[in-house]
Amino acid sequence: MSTLAEPLEQLDDRANRGQVSLAGATRRELAAALAGAGVPEREIRMRVAQLWHWIYHAGATSFEPMANVSKVLRAALAEHFTLARPKIVAEQISRDGTRKWLLRLDPTGAQDKGAEVECVYIPESDRGTLCVSSQVGCTLSCGFCRTGTQKLVRNLTAREIICQVLIARERLGDFPGTLPPDDGLVPGEGLRAVSNIVFMGMGEPLYNFANVRDAVAVISDGDGLALSKRRITVSTAGVVPRMEELGRETGAMLAISLHAVRDELRDKLVPLNKKYPINDLLAACWAYPGASNARRITFEYVMLKDINDSPADARELVRLLKGIPAKINLIPFNPWPGAPYECSDWGRIEKFSGIVFDAGYASPVRTPRGRDILAACGQLKSETEKLRARARLAVHEG
Ligand code: SAH
């Protein structure tokens, strides 16, 4: 059940050299670390609670400020561990205020220079949504998605997923004593800068189930990052056998990347459909634990010109979803270099949206955000040499 990405012997060795970071640690990981640093069994629960508070509420990046932890223990911890987070290698800010961070993860071994992932912040007047990645690259190869052109490198650990939230909160002034950046947009007064999390960045979250589950647990824990589960959405291309477990074990909101209403077309757009066709996928949605009219499942539908955007497609969509507590999110296709598709015309999108709306569904067309910095849905990729040369706006060594 351990979610540590590496075997324990290797971890011990790195811990001996003081290189293991506890930023983003689950309670279980912290307890194991404390035991390893010689903390007596009877103290561990209390120490875990203290450290969690510093890490998740205060945003601590070192053991130094932990005034309620004895000096001796702080020194012992610092000898074995750090609270370092992945580094921000590049930060880009869109004209519309969307921010994209490229993060360099810690190397997992001698051969690894440190994989990179992207993570995107989308501010709106009433919320701030952080779009997190769950894998470096992806295995799904959906032809309209840029991440799909990048092979899977590896799964992110729960710590690496959670660190994306810590990094965003620090950068956006969401921790006590930190300020929002001068050049930044954040939601209105009194709101947390990061109020919502969507697992819609790079990767397929349900192919990294245990780590996503552990990350959701820390993000939603009242003593952790304390975001309501209603504000955490996990998006899947349709890994049917994991869906029930996701609902039962995390209580997160569900989004489905549907994109087509016939298997023949969906097989092409989302090749995973060959394994789990539309009927099986919808059956799993019917059975999703906790779905109700107050907790609807979001169906994402990318609008591809002359491919899936006809009025007949819209009518079939409505028919398929009948009886499922659903919201439909129409996503204008976001272009990327070399993409083999185009975005549907606005008239076509409006017509489609009208049919869905008349059938009684909220059918917001998602306003493309951050397109100018390739931060919109489906534009993420960690191939970055060019990006780094062109757009390095800020480098944080901390
Ligand atoms: N693998 C998961 C998580 C990724 S979510 C999933 O498929 O749900 C990213 C969302 O953006 C998905 O709905 C994806 O289908 C959509 N998307 C991918 N490429 C896109 C593009 N170029 N334009 C608009 N949406 C895109």
Tab-separated table of C-alpha atoms and ligand atoms in Angstrom:
chain	number	residue	atom	x	y	z
A	1	MET	CA	0.000	0.000	0.000
A	2	SER	CA	2.995	2.304	0.234
A	3	THR	CA	2.879	5.103	-2.279
A	4	LEU	CA	6.542	5.882	-2.111
A	5	ALA	CA	7.824	5.717	-5.665
A	6	GLU	CA	11.008	3.937	-4.817
A	7	PRO	CA	12.031	0.891	-2.838
A	8	LEU	CA	12.613	1.546	0.817
A	9	GLU	CA	16.334	0.625	0.781
A	10	GLN	CA	16.906	3.277	-1.845
A	11	LEU	CA	14.843	5.742	0.151
A	12	ASP	CA	16.849	4.973	3.277
A	13	ASP	CA	20.023	5.603	1.404
A	14	ARG	CA	18.795	8.960	0.182
A	15	ALA	CA	17.399	9.748	3.613
A	16	ASN	CA	20.856	9.125	5.017
A	17	ARG	CA	22.128	11.762	2.678
A	18	GLY	CA	19.369	14.126	3.730
A	19	GLN	CA	17.773	14.179	0.291
A	20	VAL	CA	14.241	12.966	0.781
A	21	SER	CA	11.587	15.623	0.787
A	22	LEU	CA	8.550	15.322	3.010
A	23	ALA	CA	6.670	18.077	1.177
A	24	GLY	CA	3.353	16.605	0.120
A	25	ALA	CA	3.707	13.603	2.430
A	26	THR	CA	0.681	11.612	3.518
A	27	ARG	CA	0.208	10.920	7.216
A	28	ARG	CA	1.475	7.400	6.700
A	29	GLU	CA	4.610	8.565	4.913
A	30	LEU	CA	5.313	11.124	7.619
A	31	ALA	CA	4.830	8.562	10.373
A	32	ALA	CA	7.309	6.248	8.662
A	33	ALA	CA	9.787	9.101	8.225
A	34	LEU	CA	9.515	10.133	11.869
A	35	ALA	CA	10.005	6.572	13.055
A	36	GLY	CA	13.077	6.402	10.828
A	37	ALA	CA	14.405	9.600	12.394
A	38	GLY	CA	14.165	7.989	15.827
A	39	VAL	CA	10.942	9.554	17.128
A	40	PRO	CA	9.443	7.226	19.761
A	41	GLU	CA	6.269	5.411	18.747
A	42	ARG	CA	4.109	7.130	21.394
A	43	GLU	CA	4.940	10.590	20.035
A	44	ILE	CA	4.414	9.889	16.379
A	45	ARG	CA	0.734	10.803	16.082
A	46	MET	CA	1.237	14.142	17.723
A	47	ARG	CA	4.348	14.926	15.672
A	48	VAL	CA	2.593	14.011	12.444
A	49	ALA	CA	-0.209	16.425	13.313
A	50	GLN	CA	2.300	19.184	14.069
A	51	LEU	CA	4.246	18.663	10.878
A	52	TRP	CA	1.095	18.464	8.802
A	53	HIS	CA	-0.003	21.780	10.165
A	54	TRP	CA	3.277	23.406	9.236
A	55	ILE	CA	3.387	21.845	5.797
A	56	TYR	CA	-0.237	22.330	4.736
A	57	HIS	CA	-1.505	25.317	6.696
A	58	ALA	CA	1.634	27.375	7.111
A	59	GLY	CA	3.277	26.353	3.838
A	60	ALA	CA	6.619	25.662	5.541
A	61	THR	CA	9.512	24.851	3.247
A	62	SER	CA	11.975	24.023	6.007
A	63	PHE	CA	11.864	22.662	9.550
A	64	GLU	CA	13.360	25.845	10.966
A	65	PRO	CA	10.190	27.834	11.716
A	66	MET	CA	8.451	24.930	13.490
A	67	ALA	CA	8.467	26.590	16.890
A	68	ASN	CA	6.400	23.885	18.594
A	69	VAL	CA	8.823	21.156	17.537
A	70	SER	CA	11.904	20.790	19.718
A	71	LYS	CA	15.220	22.010	18.351
A	72	VAL	CA	16.679	18.549	18.698
A	73	LEU	CA	13.939	16.972	16.620
A	74	ARG	CA	14.109	19.744	14.032
A	75	ALA	CA	17.822	19.082	13.667
A	76	ALA	CA	17.243	15.322	13.442
A	77	LEU	CA	14.629	15.849	10.758
A	78	ALA	CA	16.830	18.226	8.801
A	79	GLU	CA	19.596	15.667	8.861
A	80	HIS	CA	17.473	13.111	7.049
A	81	PHE	CA	14.850	15.101	5.208
A	82	THR	CA	13.950	18.352	3.503
A	83	LEU	CA	10.671	20.072	2.658
A	84	ALA	CA	11.834	20.954	-0.835
A	85	ARG	CA	9.249	21.031	-3.597
A	86	PRO	CA	9.711	20.489	-7.306
A	87	LYS	CA	11.298	23.590	-8.842
A	88	ILE	CA	9.456	26.026	-11.039
A	89	VAL	CA	11.533	25.928	-14.220
A	90	ALA	CA	9.337	28.351	-16.138
A	91	GLU	CA	6.262	30.398	-15.461
A	92	GLN	CA	4.104	31.800	-18.232
A	93	ILE	CA	1.229	34.189	-17.783
A	94	SER	CA	-1.513	34.412	-20.362
A	95	ARG	CA	-3.156	37.650	-21.444
A	96	ASP	CA	-6.258	36.350	-19.666
A	97	GLY	CA	-4.450	35.777	-16.355
A	98	THR	CA	-4.067	32.008	-16.702
A	99	ARG	CA	-0.696	30.834	-15.443
A	100	LYS	CA	1.254	27.818	-16.477
A	101	TRP	CA	4.143	26.428	-14.494
A	102	LEU	CA	6.665	23.966	-15.752
A	103	LEU	CA	7.958	21.950	-12.818
A	104	ARG	CA	11.073	19.828	-12.598
A	105	LEU	CA	10.601	16.746	-10.443
A	106	ASP	CA	13.346	15.175	-8.379
A	107	PRO	CA	15.370	12.550	-10.212
A	108	THR	CA	14.308	9.012	-9.314
A	109	GLY	CA	17.718	7.471	-9.960
A	110	ALA	CA	21.191	8.080	-11.347
A	111	GLN	CA	20.035	8.015	-14.983
A	112	ASP	CA	17.155	10.423	-14.424
A	113	LYS	CA	17.762	14.145	-14.881
A	114	GLY	CA	14.362	14.973	-13.417
A	115	ALA	CA	11.161	14.679	-15.403
A	116	GLU	CA	9.061	17.772	-16.063
A	117	VAL	CA	5.332	18.372	-15.830
A	118	GLU	CA	3.037	21.289	-16.377
A	119	CYS	CA	0.348	22.598	-14.114
A	120	VAL	CA	-2.096	25.410	-14.863
A	121	TYR	CA	-3.913	27.987	-12.733
A	122	ILE	CA	-7.134	29.500	-14.045
A	123	PRO	CA	-8.461	32.467	-12.050
A	124	GLU	CA	-12.119	33.482	-12.273
A	125	SER	CA	-14.050	36.040	-10.269
A	126	ASP	CA	-15.617	33.448	-7.961
A	127	ARG	CA	-13.000	30.710	-7.939
A	128	GLY	CA	-9.428	29.810	-8.745
A	129	THR	CA	-8.950	26.431	-10.375
A	130	LEU	CA	-5.702	24.536	-10.372
A	131	CYS	CA	-5.358	21.945	-13.100
A	132	VAL	CA	-2.896	19.304	-11.923
A	133	SER	CA	-1.030	16.581	-13.772
A	134	SER	CA	-1.035	12.969	-12.618
A	135	GLN	CA	1.497	11.473	-15.027
A	136	VAL	CA	4.502	12.624	-17.035
A	137	GLY	CA	3.221	11.978	-20.545
A	138	CYS	CA	0.263	9.696	-21.204
A	139	THR	CA	-0.489	6.259	-22.632
A	140	LEU	CA	-3.835	7.056	-24.201
A	141	SER	CA	-2.770	8.665	-27.516
A	142	CYS	CA	-5.978	10.610	-28.124
A	143	GLY	CA	-5.295	12.202	-31.518
A	144	PHE	CA	-6.612	15.665	-30.624
A	145	CYS	CA	-4.605	15.957	-27.375
A	146	ARG	CA	-1.085	17.264	-27.384
A	147	THR	CA	-0.097	15.366	-24.246
A	148	GLY	CA	-0.984	12.220	-26.200
A	149	THR	CA	1.977	12.864	-28.510
A	150	GLN	CA	4.313	12.390	-25.564
A	151	LYS	CA	5.053	8.860	-24.370
A	152	LEU	CA	4.397	7.972	-20.770
A	153	VAL	CA	7.520	8.627	-18.751
A	154	ARG	CA	6.180	7.744	-15.328
A	155	ASN	CA	3.409	8.150	-12.805
A	156	LEU	CA	3.642	11.022	-10.378
A	157	THR	CA	3.800	10.117	-6.707
A	158	ALA	CA	1.087	11.418	-4.412
A	159	ARG	CA	3.683	13.821	-3.019
A	160	GLU	CA	4.408	15.207	-6.467
A	161	ILE	CA	0.711	15.714	-7.150
A	162	ILE	CA	0.167	17.443	-3.815
A	163	CYS	CA	3.275	19.593	-4.310
A	164	GLN	CA	1.623	21.145	-7.374
A	165	VAL	CA	-0.997	22.544	-5.015
A	166	LEU	CA	1.603	23.699	-2.476
A	167	ILE	CA	3.610	25.447	-5.179
A	168	ALA	CA	0.548	27.208	-6.593
A	169	ARG	CA	-0.609	28.305	-3.154
A	170	GLU	CA	2.762	29.763	-2.324
A	171	ARG	CA	3.135	31.529	-5.655
A	172	LEU	CA	-0.385	32.963	-5.436
A	173	GLY	CA	-0.144	34.183	-1.875
A	174	ASP	CA	-2.493	31.578	-0.444
A	175	PHE	CA	-0.371	30.784	2.616
A	176	PRO	CA	-0.246	33.045	5.660
A	177	GLY	CA	2.514	35.600	5.222
A	178	THR	CA	2.767	35.191	1.449
A	179	LEU	CA	1.494	37.790	-1.007
A	180	PRO	CA	-0.130	37.360	-4.391
A	181	PRO	CA	2.166	38.354	-7.244
A	182	ASP	CA	1.815	41.965	-8.503
A	183	ASP	CA	1.153	40.809	-12.013
A	184	GLY	CA	-1.414	38.224	-11.033
A	185	LEU	CA	-5.147	37.843	-11.047
A	186	VAL	CA	-6.698	35.966	-8.166
A	187	PRO	CA	-10.382	35.552	-7.274
A	188	GLY	CA	-12.280	38.173	-5.274
A	189	GLU	CA	-11.603	39.268	-1.711
A	190	GLY	CA	-11.890	36.629	0.993
A	191	LEU	CA	-11.623	33.711	-1.433
A	192	ARG	CA	-8.766	31.283	-1.502
A	193	ALA	CA	-6.603	31.728	-4.589
A	194	VAL	CA	-6.737	27.974	-5.155
A	195	SER	CA	-10.331	26.982	-4.409
A	196	ASN	CA	-10.827	24.134	-6.885
A	197	ILE	CA	-8.662	21.295	-8.143
A	198	VAL	CA	-9.177	19.477	-11.415
A	199	PHE	CA	-7.163	16.423	-12.420
A	200	MET	CA	-7.190	17.534	-16.028
A	201	GLY	CA	-3.524	18.142	-16.661
A	202	MET	CA	-1.154	15.630	-18.173
A	203	GLY	CA	-1.914	11.941	-17.849
A	204	GLU	CA	-4.784	9.613	-17.089
A	205	PRO	CA	-5.513	9.825	-13.361
A	206	LEU	CA	-7.157	6.405	-13.183
A	207	TYR	CA	-3.992	4.775	-14.515
A	208	ASN	CA	-2.254	6.171	-11.445
A	209	PHE	CA	-5.058	5.290	-9.102
A	210	ALA	CA	-3.369	4.790	-5.726
A	211	ASN	CA	-1.392	8.013	-5.933
A	212	VAL	CA	-4.358	10.062	-7.114
A	213	ARG	CA	-6.455	8.596	-4.309
A	214	ASP	CA	-3.800	9.433	-1.703
A	215	ALA	CA	-3.394	12.940	-3.120
A	216	VAL	CA	-7.145	13.588	-3.009
A	217	ALA	CA	-7.149	12.415	0.614
A	218	VAL	CA	-4.516	14.978	1.633
A	219	ILE	CA	-6.022	17.763	-0.457
A	220	SER	CA	-9.477	17.223	1.049
A	221	ASP	CA	-8.405	16.478	4.629
A	222	GLY	CA	-9.484	19.236	7.019
A	223	ASP	CA	-6.022	19.137	8.604
A	224	GLY	CA	-4.372	18.924	5.191
A	225	LEU	CA	-5.121	21.294	2.327
A	226	ALA	CA	-8.755	21.373	3.432
A	227	LEU	CA	-10.579	21.708	0.108
A	228	SER	CA	-14.076	20.297	-0.080
A	229	LYS	CA	-14.422	17.122	-2.148
A	230	ARG	CA	-17.055	18.896	-4.179
A	231	ARG	CA	-14.312	21.172	-5.378
A	232	ILE	CA	-12.056	18.340	-6.504
A	233	THR	CA	-12.778	16.810	-9.907
A	234	VAL	CA	-11.053	13.808	-11.415
A	235	SER	CA	-11.341	13.532	-15.182
A	236	THR	CA	-10.995	10.212	-16.984
A	237	ALA	CA	-11.040	9.132	-20.598
A	238	GLY	CA	-13.042	6.159	-19.311
A	239	VAL	CA	-11.024	3.628	-17.339
A	240	VAL	CA	-14.224	1.798	-16.464
A	241	PRO	CA	-12.897	-0.759	-13.954
A	242	ARG	CA	-11.546	2.001	-11.711
A	243	MET	CA	-14.508	4.330	-11.656
A	244	GLU	CA	-16.536	2.797	-8.870
A	245	GLU	CA	-13.441	2.615	-6.677
A	246	LEU	CA	-12.680	6.254	-7.383
A	247	GLY	CA	-16.079	7.334	-6.167
A	248	ARG	CA	-16.077	5.047	-3.161
A	249	GLU	CA	-12.547	5.755	-1.993
A	250	THR	CA	-12.174	9.450	-2.758
A	251	GLY	CA	-15.638	10.999	-2.950
A	252	ALA	CA	-14.271	13.240	-5.700
A	253	MET	CA	-16.426	14.671	-8.451
A	254	LEU	CA	-16.190	12.824	-11.742
A	255	ALA	CA	-15.651	14.150	-15.263
A	256	ILE	CA	-15.724	11.969	-18.357
A	257	SER	CA	-13.937	12.842	-21.583
A	258	LEU	CA	-16.671	11.601	-23.881
A	259	HIS	CA	-16.084	13.509	-27.135
A	260	ALA	CA	-18.104	11.178	-29.372
A	261	VAL	CA	-21.480	9.475	-29.245
A	262	ARG	CA	-20.773	6.513	-31.522
A	263	ASP	CA	-18.223	3.797	-30.823
A	264	GLU	CA	-16.864	3.900	-34.337
A	265	LEU	CA	-15.820	7.537	-33.967
A	266	ARG	CA	-14.876	7.313	-30.295
A	267	ASP	CA	-12.575	4.380	-31.092
A	268	LYS	CA	-10.647	6.801	-33.281
A	269	LEU	CA	-10.694	9.868	-31.049
A	270	VAL	CA	-10.185	8.134	-27.712
A	271	PRO	CA	-8.576	4.762	-28.508
A	272	LEU	CA	-9.287	3.567	-24.963
A	273	ASN	CA	-12.877	3.216	-26.190
A	274	LYS	CA	-11.908	-0.017	-27.951
A	275	LYS	CA	-11.346	-1.497	-24.527
A	276	TYR	CA	-14.225	0.194	-22.720
A	277	PRO	CA	-16.941	1.186	-25.213
A	278	ILE	CA	-19.573	3.857	-24.682
A	279	ASN	CA	-22.222	1.562	-23.198
A	280	ASP	CA	-19.858	0.200	-20.553
A	281	LEU	CA	-18.671	3.706	-19.779
A	282	LEU	CA	-22.185	5.030	-19.301
A	283	ALA	CA	-23.109	2.025	-17.163
A	284	ALA	CA	-20.191	2.902	-14.888
A	285	CYS	CA	-21.472	6.487	-14.746
A	286	TRP	CA	-24.911	5.254	-13.731
A	287	ALA	CA	-23.260	3.375	-10.903
A	288	TYR	CA	-20.862	6.131	-9.817
A	289	PRO	CA	-21.095	6.367	-6.023
A	290	GLY	CA	-22.490	9.650	-4.829
A	291	ALA	CA	-23.667	10.994	-8.187
A	292	SER	CA	-26.903	12.928	-7.762
A	293	ASN	CA	-28.585	16.021	-9.127
A	294	ALA	CA	-26.598	18.011	-6.614
A	295	ARG	CA	-23.363	16.202	-7.563
A	296	ARG	CA	-23.532	15.804	-11.278
A	297	ILE	CA	-21.063	14.031	-13.507
A	298	THR	CA	-19.455	16.360	-16.037
A	299	PHE	CA	-19.265	15.141	-19.609
A	300	GLU	CA	-16.549	16.861	-21.577
A	301	TYR	CA	-17.069	17.115	-25.288
A	302	VAL	CA	-14.391	18.667	-27.479
A	303	MET	CA	-15.802	20.427	-30.534
A	304	LEU	CA	-13.961	19.190	-33.621
A	305	LYS	CA	-14.893	20.735	-36.917
A	306	ASP	CA	-16.949	18.389	-39.120
A	307	ILE	CA	-15.993	15.416	-36.961
A	308	ASN	CA	-18.357	15.275	-33.980
A	309	ASP	CA	-20.239	18.596	-34.090
A	310	SER	CA	-23.445	17.944	-36.048
A	311	PRO	CA	-26.969	18.502	-34.695
A	312	ALA	CA	-27.495	14.730	-34.976
A	313	ASP	CA	-24.501	14.215	-32.659
A	314	ALA	CA	-26.027	16.657	-30.181
A	315	ARG	CA	-29.357	14.828	-30.210
A	316	GLU	CA	-27.651	11.480	-29.739
A	317	LEU	CA	-25.647	12.897	-26.844
A	318	VAL	CA	-28.825	13.938	-25.097
A	319	ARG	CA	-30.362	10.511	-25.704
A	320	LEU	CA	-27.325	8.674	-24.346
A	321	LEU	CA	-27.154	10.679	-21.139
A	322	LYS	CA	-30.829	10.359	-20.312
A	323	GLY	CA	-31.249	9.496	-16.652
A	324	ILE	CA	-27.649	10.208	-15.631
A	325	PRO	CA	-27.223	13.272	-13.387
A	326	ALA	CA	-25.062	15.076	-15.913
A	327	LYS	CA	-23.617	18.412	-16.917
A	328	ILE	CA	-22.209	18.823	-20.365
A	329	ASN	CA	-19.103	20.853	-20.928
A	330	LEU	CA	-18.487	21.772	-24.548
A	331	ILE	CA	-14.801	22.476	-25.102
A	332	PRO	CA	-13.819	24.357	-28.249
A	333	PHE	CA	-10.865	22.428	-29.648
A	334	ASN	CA	-7.613	24.084	-28.654
A	335	PRO	CA	-5.127	23.966	-31.476
A	336	TRP	CA	-1.479	23.039	-30.984
A	337	PRO	CA	1.457	22.810	-33.392
A	338	GLY	CA	0.842	19.943	-35.805
A	339	ALA	CA	-2.653	19.083	-34.583
A	340	PRO	CA	-4.678	17.154	-37.160
A	341	TYR	CA	-8.010	18.799	-36.211
A	342	GLU	CA	-9.670	22.184	-36.286
A	343	CYS	CA	-12.091	23.828	-33.924
A	344	SER	CA	-15.760	23.838	-34.944
A	345	ASP	CA	-17.196	27.151	-36.164
A	346	TRP	CA	-18.940	29.217	-33.498
A	347	GLY	CA	-22.302	28.904	-35.241
A	348	ARG	CA	-21.985	25.145	-35.112
A	349	ILE	CA	-21.023	25.166	-31.439
A	350	GLU	CA	-23.961	27.429	-30.602
A	351	LYS	CA	-26.384	25.188	-32.440
A	352	PHE	CA	-25.012	22.105	-30.663
A	353	SER	CA	-25.175	23.845	-27.320
A	354	GLY	CA	-28.757	24.963	-28.030
A	355	ILE	CA	-29.945	21.396	-28.636
A	356	VAL	CA	-28.320	20.221	-25.416
A	357	PHE	CA	-29.744	23.173	-23.498
A	358	ASP	CA	-33.270	22.608	-24.840
A	359	ALA	CA	-33.061	19.047	-23.565
A	360	GLY	CA	-32.654	20.460	-20.072
A	361	TYR	CA	-28.903	20.353	-19.560
A	362	ALA	CA	-26.679	23.160	-18.528
A	363	SER	CA	-24.273	23.187	-21.451
A	364	PRO	CA	-21.700	25.871	-20.896
A	365	VAL	CA	-19.185	26.279	-23.658
A	366	ARG	CA	-15.868	26.368	-21.876
A	367	THR	CA	-14.165	29.654	-22.655
A	368	PRO	CA	-10.716	28.759	-23.851
A	369	ARG	CA	-8.237	29.995	-21.265
A	370	GLY	CA	-4.524	30.416	-21.669
A	371	ARG	CA	-4.404	29.430	-25.342
A	372	ASP	CA	-1.645	31.964	-26.040
A	373	ILE	CA	0.695	30.106	-23.701
A	374	LEU	CA	-0.462	26.597	-24.694
A	375	ALA	CA	-2.054	26.175	-21.280
A	376	ALA	CA	-5.579	25.311	-22.413
A	377	CYS	CA	-7.126	21.823	-22.320
A	378	GLY	CA	-5.072	19.346	-24.253
A	379	GLN	CA	-2.152	21.671	-24.952
A	380	LEU	CA	0.200	20.519	-22.206
A	381	LYS	CA	3.446	18.805	-22.884
A	382	SER	CA	6.747	18.663	-21.060
A	383	GLU	CA	9.010	18.964	-24.052
A	384	THR	CA	10.461	22.227	-23.050
A	385	GLU	CA	13.785	23.253	-24.480
A	386	LYS	CA	12.201	25.782	-26.810
A	387	LEU	CA	9.789	26.992	-24.218
A	388	ARG	CA	12.548	27.581	-21.755
A	389	ALA	CA	14.610	29.646	-24.139
A	390	ARG	CA	11.639	31.690	-25.239
A	391	ALA	CA	9.547	32.229	-22.226
A	392	ARG	CA	11.457	31.976	-19.033
A	393	LEU	CA	9.829	34.662	-16.970
A	394	ALA	CA	10.837	33.599	-13.558
A	395	VAL	CA	13.134	31.013	-12.157
A	396	HIS	CA	12.795	30.061	-8.543
A	397	GLU	CA	15.664	28.239	-7.052
A	398	GLY	CA	13.948	27.854	-3.709
B	1	SAH	N1	-6.784	11.737	-19.314
B	1	SAH	C1	-7.839	12.411	-18.586
B	1	SAH	C2	-7.383	13.727	-18.025
B	1	SAH	C3	-7.068	14.787	-19.055
B	1	SAH	S1	-8.319	15.989	-18.965
B	1	SAH	C4	-9.045	12.573	-19.494
B	1	SAH	O1	-8.932	12.249	-20.661
B	1	SAH	O2	-10.104	12.955	-19.014
B	1	SAH	C5	-7.993	16.991	-20.306
B	1	SAH	C6	-9.259	17.272	-21.061
B	1	SAH	O3	-8.976	18.100	-22.195
B	1	SAH	C7	-9.875	16.008	-21.592
B	1	SAH	O4	-11.263	16.104	-21.607
B	1	SAH	C8	-9.335	16.024	-22.993
B	1	SAH	O5	-10.061	15.158	-23.825
B	1	SAH	C9	-9.459	17.469	-23.358
B	1	SAH	N2	-8.605	17.839	-24.480
B	1	SAH	C10	-7.504	17.226	-24.917
B	1	SAH	N3	-6.961	17.869	-25.982
B	1	SAH	C11	-7.761	18.916	-26.215
B	1	SAH	C12	-7.702	19.976	-27.144
B	1	SAH	N4	-6.725	20.076	-28.027
B	1	SAH	N5	-8.686	20.909	-27.096
B	1	SAH	C13	-9.652	20.835	-26.170
B	1	SAH	N6	-9.739	19.876	-25.242
B	1	SAH	C14	-8.804	18.909	-25.262
